Amino acid sequence: MEKLENFYNQIKTSPVFYGMNDEELKGLLECFHARIRRYEKGDMIIRQGDMISNIYLILSGGVNIEKDSYWGRRIIISRLGKNENLALSFVGSKDVEANIDAISVEDTLVLVLSYEKCTSMCRNACTRHKILINNLFQILSKENIELIQKIENVSQKSIRDKLLTYLSNEAQKKHSNSFDIQFNRQDLADYLNVDRSAMSFELSKLQKEGLISYNKNHFELLSY
């Protein structure tokens, strides 16, 4: 069992606890019986069909949000990393089963909080509860924006357009035309829901046309 106090400095940088001082944060974590869980690469954190009753905050590592089709094809919905949250949309909906899998893609540390305690105001309506609830709404808003961006990426008709839209959105998020992406080639193909070989062929064409330059996971968008 990991000791919570060893991670205070890391935990307080999370957007979930933005605006809290050390005393408020420690009191909140104690009130919510917060605990640390460690997952090895490939471990399943959430399975399709689970009823979610906790908030999972990633302290380190990375997690794929995935879904398998009826015929077994894997689709990557998103890749989450440090200070991001798992299944917040599901935990906020009572009696709704998770329709995704959350799988660690590397050794991962997760802070687990009871969602019911997070959203139930205590008798004194303390400041830390108000701050937390406001932060959770902010995070949900950000997740909705990212979902809209994912829909934009995958709704393009051709593999070429899916790649260009995805890379353009990544450049805008990084505020630079030179950036690293979080996916390897297979994961990127599963994220865009395309064939890996066909996608690699299109990437090569885009580079030959002078639209992009890339080396492994590093990309640069070039002018026409």
mmCIF file of C-alpha atoms in Angstrom:
data_model
loop_
_atom_site.group_PDB
_atom_site.id
_atom_site.type_symbol
_atom_site.label_atom_id
_atom_site.label_comp_id
_atom_site.label_asym_id
_atom_site.label_seq_id
_atom_site.Cartn_x
_atom_site.Cartn_y
_atom_site.Cartn_z
ATOM 1 C CA MET A 1 0.000 0.000 0.000
ATOM 2 C CA GLU A 2 1.447 3.366 -1.040
ATOM 3 C CA LYS A 3 1.569 6.060 1.660
ATOM 4 C CA LEU A 4 -0.596 9.036 0.731
ATOM 5 C CA GLU A 5 1.634 11.581 2.452
ATOM 6 C CA ASN A 6 4.468 10.712 0.056
ATOM 7 C CA PHE A 7 2.428 12.170 -2.802
ATOM 8 C CA TYR A 8 1.057 15.421 -1.328
ATOM 9 C CA ASN A 9 3.278 17.653 -3.463
ATOM 10 C CA GLN A 10 2.229 15.784 -6.583
ATOM 11 C CA ILE A 11 -1.461 15.651 -5.676
ATOM 12 C CA LYS A 12 -1.802 19.379 -4.994
ATOM 13 C CA THR A 13 -0.762 20.219 -8.583
ATOM 14 C CA SER A 14 -3.898 18.512 -9.914
ATOM 15 C CA PRO A 15 -6.664 20.710 -11.396
ATOM 16 C CA VAL A 16 -9.085 18.799 -9.131
ATOM 17 C CA PHE A 17 -7.605 20.570 -6.102
ATOM 18 C CA TYR A 18 -6.832 23.945 -7.691
ATOM 19 C CA GLY A 19 -7.275 26.807 -5.229
ATOM 20 C CA MET A 20 -6.864 24.761 -2.038
ATOM 21 C CA ASN A 21 -4.159 25.380 0.536
ATOM 22 C CA ASP A 22 -2.209 22.517 2.128
ATOM 23 C CA GLU A 23 -4.441 22.358 5.194
ATOM 24 C CA GLU A 24 -7.639 22.205 3.108
ATOM 25 C CA LEU A 25 -6.187 19.537 0.815
ATOM 26 C CA LYS A 26 -5.006 17.279 3.629
ATOM 27 C CA GLY A 27 -8.356 17.588 5.401
ATOM 28 C CA LEU A 28 -10.251 16.777 2.225
ATOM 29 C CA LEU A 29 -8.135 13.717 1.416
ATOM 30 C CA GLU A 30 -8.628 12.420 4.956
ATOM 31 C CA CYS A 31 -12.381 13.053 4.824
ATOM 32 C CA PHE A 32 -12.689 11.180 1.522
ATOM 33 C CA HIS A 33 -10.539 8.237 2.648
ATOM 34 C CA ALA A 34 -8.293 8.867 -0.358
ATOM 35 C CA ARG A 35 -5.944 6.051 -1.302
ATOM 36 C CA ILE A 36 -3.208 5.338 -3.825
ATOM 37 C CA ARG A 37 -3.325 2.386 -6.219
ATOM 38 C CA ARG A 38 -0.469 1.183 -8.387
ATOM 39 C CA TYR A 39 -1.100 -0.479 -11.758
ATOM 40 C CA GLU A 40 1.440 -2.228 -13.937
ATOM 41 C CA LYS A 41 1.544 -1.889 -17.717
ATOM 42 C CA GLY A 42 -1.417 -3.731 -19.222
ATOM 43 C CA ASP A 43 -3.510 -3.765 -16.048
ATOM 44 C CA MET A 44 -7.227 -3.119 -16.411
ATOM 45 C CA ILE A 45 -8.314 -0.206 -14.209
ATOM 46 C CA ILE A 46 -11.915 -0.089 -15.430
ATOM 47 C CA ARG A 47 -13.755 -2.723 -17.469
ATOM 48 C CA GLN A 48 -16.768 -2.367 -19.721
ATOM 49 C CA GLY A 49 -19.835 -3.084 -17.595
ATOM 50 C CA ASP A 50 -18.358 -1.768 -14.341
ATOM 51 C CA MET A 51 -20.464 0.506 -12.157
ATOM 52 C CA ILE A 52 -18.178 3.436 -11.349
ATOM 53 C CA SER A 53 -18.350 4.918 -7.857
ATOM 54 C CA ASN A 54 -14.920 6.552 -7.603
ATOM 55 C CA ILE A 55 -12.915 9.332 -9.187
ATOM 56 C CA TYR A 56 -9.535 8.149 -10.429
ATOM 57 C CA LEU A 57 -6.813 10.791 -10.696
ATOM 58 C CA ILE A 58 -3.641 9.783 -12.551
ATOM 59 C CA LEU A 59 -0.556 10.799 -10.567
ATOM 60 C CA SER A 60 1.971 9.297 -12.965
ATOM 61 C CA GLY A 61 2.015 7.005 -15.982
ATOM 62 C CA GLY A 62 -0.539 6.741 -18.767
ATOM 63 C CA VAL A 63 -3.917 5.141 -19.462
ATOM 64 C CA ASN A 64 -5.729 4.283 -22.676
ATOM 65 C CA ILE A 65 -9.502 4.669 -22.800
ATOM 66 C CA GLU A 66 -10.515 1.928 -25.226
ATOM 67 C CA LYS A 67 -13.507 0.097 -26.605
ATOM 68 C CA ASP A 68 -13.763 -3.142 -28.569
ATOM 69 C CA SER A 69 -16.263 -3.502 -31.365
ATOM 70 C CA TYR A 70 -18.591 -6.520 -31.573
ATOM 71 C CA TRP A 71 -16.026 -8.155 -33.907
ATOM 72 C CA GLY A 72 -13.109 -7.447 -31.585
ATOM 73 C CA ARG A 73 -11.542 -4.428 -33.261
ATOM 74 C CA ARG A 74 -9.898 -2.081 -30.763
ATOM 75 C CA ILE A 75 -10.709 1.623 -30.860
ATOM 76 C CA ILE A 76 -8.711 4.055 -28.730
ATOM 77 C CA ILE A 77 -10.958 6.859 -27.544
ATOM 78 C CA SER A 78 -8.260 8.823 -25.747
ATOM 79 C CA ARG A 79 -4.895 8.643 -24.011
ATOM 80 C CA LEU A 80 -4.773 10.110 -20.501
ATOM 81 C CA GLY A 81 -1.726 11.111 -18.501
ATOM 82 C CA LYS A 82 -0.590 12.872 -15.351
ATOM 83 C CA ASN A 83 -3.266 14.948 -13.544
ATOM 84 C CA GLU A 84 -6.071 13.678 -15.775
ATOM 85 C CA ASN A 85 -9.164 11.841 -14.540
ATOM 86 C CA LEU A 86 -10.735 8.524 -15.455
ATOM 87 C CA ALA A 87 -14.442 7.976 -16.060
ATOM 88 C CA LEU A 88 -15.650 11.236 -14.543
ATOM 89 C CA SER A 89 -18.580 11.276 -16.981
ATOM 90 C CA PHE A 90 -19.700 7.800 -15.904
ATOM 91 C CA VAL A 91 -19.339 8.341 -12.180
ATOM 92 C CA GLY A 92 -21.614 11.373 -12.416
ATOM 93 C CA SER A 93 -24.431 9.278 -13.906
ATOM 94 C CA LYS A 94 -26.143 6.956 -11.454
ATOM 95 C CA ASP A 95 -26.827 3.360 -12.516
ATOM 96 C CA VAL A 96 -24.926 3.768 -15.806
ATOM 97 C CA GLU A 97 -22.417 1.057 -16.645
ATOM 98 C CA ALA A 98 -19.058 1.996 -18.106
ATOM 99 C CA ASN A 99 -18.945 1.195 -21.822
ATOM 100 C CA ILE A 100 -15.171 1.603 -22.034
ATOM 101 C CA ASP A 101 -12.034 -0.084 -20.757
ATOM 102 C CA ALA A 102 -9.312 1.901 -18.995
ATOM 103 C CA ILE A 103 -5.961 0.149 -19.419
ATOM 104 C CA SER A 104 -2.573 1.281 -18.113
ATOM 105 C CA VAL A 105 -0.049 1.652 -20.942
ATOM 106 C CA GLU A 106 2.860 1.949 -18.501
ATOM 107 C CA ASP A 107 3.346 1.630 -14.758
ATOM 108 C CA THR A 108 0.750 4.014 -13.333
ATOM 109 C CA LEU A 109 -0.121 5.534 -9.966
ATOM 110 C CA VAL A 110 -3.742 6.539 -9.358
ATOM 111 C CA LEU A 111 -5.378 8.515 -6.537
ATOM 112 C CA VAL A 112 -8.829 7.106 -5.764
ATOM 113 C CA LEU A 113 -11.577 9.300 -4.245
ATOM 114 C CA SER A 114 -15.183 8.486 -3.398
ATOM 115 C CA TYR A 115 -17.376 10.392 -5.862
ATOM 116 C CA GLU A 116 -20.326 10.459 -3.461
ATOM 117 C CA LYS A 117 -18.227 12.160 -0.793
ATOM 118 C CA CYS A 118 -16.793 14.581 -3.363
ATOM 119 C CA THR A 119 -20.201 15.872 -4.404
ATOM 120 C CA SER A 120 -22.059 15.682 -1.078
ATOM 121 C CA MET A 121 -21.640 18.967 0.758
ATOM 122 C CA CYS A 122 -20.794 18.567 4.427
ATOM 123 C CA ARG A 123 -23.012 20.191 7.074
ATOM 124 C CA ASN A 124 -20.780 23.232 7.336
ATOM 125 C CA ALA A 125 -20.677 23.741 3.546
ATOM 126 C CA CYS A 126 -16.911 24.150 3.881
ATOM 127 C CA THR A 127 -14.882 26.104 1.367
ATOM 128 C CA ARG A 128 -12.883 23.110 0.179
ATOM 129 C CA HIS A 129 -16.063 21.304 -0.929
ATOM 130 C CA LYS A 130 -17.212 24.325 -2.916
ATOM 131 C CA ILE A 131 -13.806 24.610 -4.576
ATOM 132 C CA LEU A 132 -13.746 20.901 -5.411
ATOM 133 C CA ILE A 133 -17.217 20.866 -6.998
ATOM 134 C CA ASN A 134 -16.393 23.925 -9.089
ATOM 135 C CA ASN A 135 -13.149 22.280 -10.235
ATOM 136 C CA LEU A 136 -14.995 19.103 -11.233
ATOM 137 C CA PHE A 137 -17.376 21.124 -13.410
ATOM 138 C CA GLN A 138 -14.400 22.823 -15.056
ATOM 139 C CA ILE A 139 -12.806 19.454 -15.775
ATOM 140 C CA LEU A 140 -16.016 18.039 -17.269
ATOM 141 C CA SER A 141 -16.234 21.086 -19.535
ATOM 142 C CA LYS A 142 -12.662 20.471 -20.734
ATOM 143 C CA GLU A 143 -13.426 16.793 -21.366
ATOM 144 C CA ASN A 144 -16.451 17.744 -23.486
ATOM 145 C CA ILE A 145 -14.294 20.068 -25.584
ATOM 146 C CA GLU A 146 -11.760 17.271 -26.140
ATOM 147 C CA LEU A 147 -14.577 14.885 -27.098
ATOM 148 C CA ILE A 148 -15.783 17.341 -29.738
ATOM 149 C CA GLN A 149 -12.221 17.505 -31.068
ATOM 150 C CA LYS A 150 -12.052 13.693 -31.233
ATOM 151 C CA ILE A 151 -15.307 13.640 -33.198
ATOM 152 C CA GLU A 152 -13.846 16.210 -35.602
ATOM 153 C CA ASN A 153 -10.731 14.062 -36.072
ATOM 154 C CA VAL A 154 -12.488 10.787 -36.852
ATOM 155 C CA SER A 155 -15.449 12.185 -38.815
ATOM 156 C CA GLN A 156 -13.261 13.186 -41.766
ATOM 157 C CA LYS A 157 -13.972 11.003 -44.813
ATOM 158 C CA SER A 158 -10.429 10.074 -45.868
ATOM 159 C CA ILE A 159 -7.398 8.860 -43.924
ATOM 160 C CA ARG A 160 -5.471 11.837 -45.275
ATOM 161 C CA ASP A 161 -8.016 14.299 -43.913
ATOM 162 C CA LYS A 162 -8.190 12.482 -40.575
ATOM 163 C CA LEU A 163 -4.411 12.765 -40.220
ATOM 164 C CA LEU A 164 -4.292 16.426 -41.229
ATOM 165 C CA THR A 165 -7.156 17.334 -38.895
ATOM 166 C CA TYR A 166 -5.618 15.426 -35.985
ATOM 167 C CA LEU A 167 -2.160 16.955 -36.507
ATOM 168 C CA SER A 168 -3.619 20.442 -36.933
ATOM 169 C CA ASN A 169 -5.545 20.103 -33.663
ATOM 170 C CA GLU A 170 -2.430 18.835 -31.880
ATOM 171 C CA ALA A 171 -0.425 21.808 -33.158
ATOM 172 C CA GLN A 172 -3.103 24.189 -31.881
ATOM 173 C CA LYS A 173 -3.109 22.504 -28.460
ATOM 174 C CA LYS A 174 0.698 22.700 -28.244
ATOM 175 C CA HIS A 175 0.779 26.258 -29.683
ATOM 176 C CA SER A 176 3.528 25.177 -32.038
ATOM 177 C CA ASN A 177 3.909 23.639 -35.484
ATOM 178 C CA SER A 178 6.590 21.308 -34.023
ATOM 179 C CA PHE A 179 5.395 18.827 -31.380
ATOM 180 C CA ASP A 180 5.356 15.247 -30.090
ATOM 181 C CA ILE A 181 2.229 13.101 -30.208
ATOM 182 C CA GLN A 182 1.356 10.618 -27.479
ATOM 183 C CA PHE A 183 0.634 7.649 -29.760
ATOM 184 C CA ASN A 184 2.806 5.104 -31.527
ATOM 185 C CA ARG A 185 1.718 4.159 -35.065
ATOM 186 C CA GLN A 186 -0.624 1.330 -34.071
ATOM 187 C CA ASP A 187 -2.247 3.379 -31.314
ATOM 188 C CA LEU A 188 -2.693 6.329 -33.681
ATOM 189 C CA ALA A 189 -4.360 4.048 -36.223
ATOM 190 C CA ASP A 190 -6.670 2.680 -33.518
ATOM 191 C CA TYR A 191 -7.424 6.219 -32.319
ATOM 192 C CA LEU A 192 -8.353 7.394 -35.837
ATOM 193 C CA ASN A 193 -10.082 4.048 -36.545
ATOM 194 C CA VAL A 194 -8.078 3.350 -39.701
ATOM 195 C CA ASP A 195 -5.803 0.612 -41.040
ATOM 196 C CA ARG A 196 -2.222 1.067 -39.854
ATOM 197 C CA SER A 197 -0.581 0.242 -43.203
ATOM 198 C CA ALA A 198 -2.868 2.609 -45.103
ATOM 199 C CA MET A 199 -2.232 5.332 -42.528
ATOM 200 C CA SER A 200 1.545 4.892 -42.736
ATOM 201 C CA PHE A 201 1.320 5.155 -46.529
ATOM 202 C CA GLU A 202 -0.607 8.439 -46.230
ATOM 203 C CA LEU A 203 1.916 9.813 -43.727
ATOM 204 C CA SER A 204 4.713 9.040 -46.164
ATOM 205 C CA LYS A 205 2.802 10.794 -48.978
ATOM 206 C CA LEU A 206 2.208 13.878 -46.848
ATOM 207 C CA GLN A 207 5.902 14.065 -46.042
ATOM 208 C CA LYS A 208 6.901 13.702 -49.712
ATOM 209 C CA GLU A 209 4.442 16.479 -50.597
ATOM 210 C CA GLY A 210 6.135 18.760 -48.080
ATOM 211 C CA LEU A 211 3.086 19.182 -45.840
ATOM 212 C CA ILE A 212 4.615 17.514 -42.804
ATOM 213 C CA SER A 213 7.920 16.220 -41.504
ATOM 214 C CA TYR A 214 8.165 13.510 -38.876
ATOM 215 C CA ASN A 215 10.539 11.220 -37.012
ATOM 216 C CA LYS A 216 8.890 8.579 -34.829
ATOM 217 C CA ASN A 217 6.462 10.525 -32.579
ATOM 218 C CA HIS A 218 7.786 13.998 -33.429
ATOM 219 C CA PHE A 219 5.922 15.969 -36.106
ATOM 220 C CA GLU A 220 6.366 19.314 -37.773
ATOM 221 C CA LEU A 221 3.689 20.976 -39.895
ATOM 222 C CA LEU A 222 5.108 22.764 -42.923
ATOM 223 C CA SER A 223 3.767 25.585 -45.074
ATOM 224 C CA TYR A 224 2.455 24.871 -48.549
#
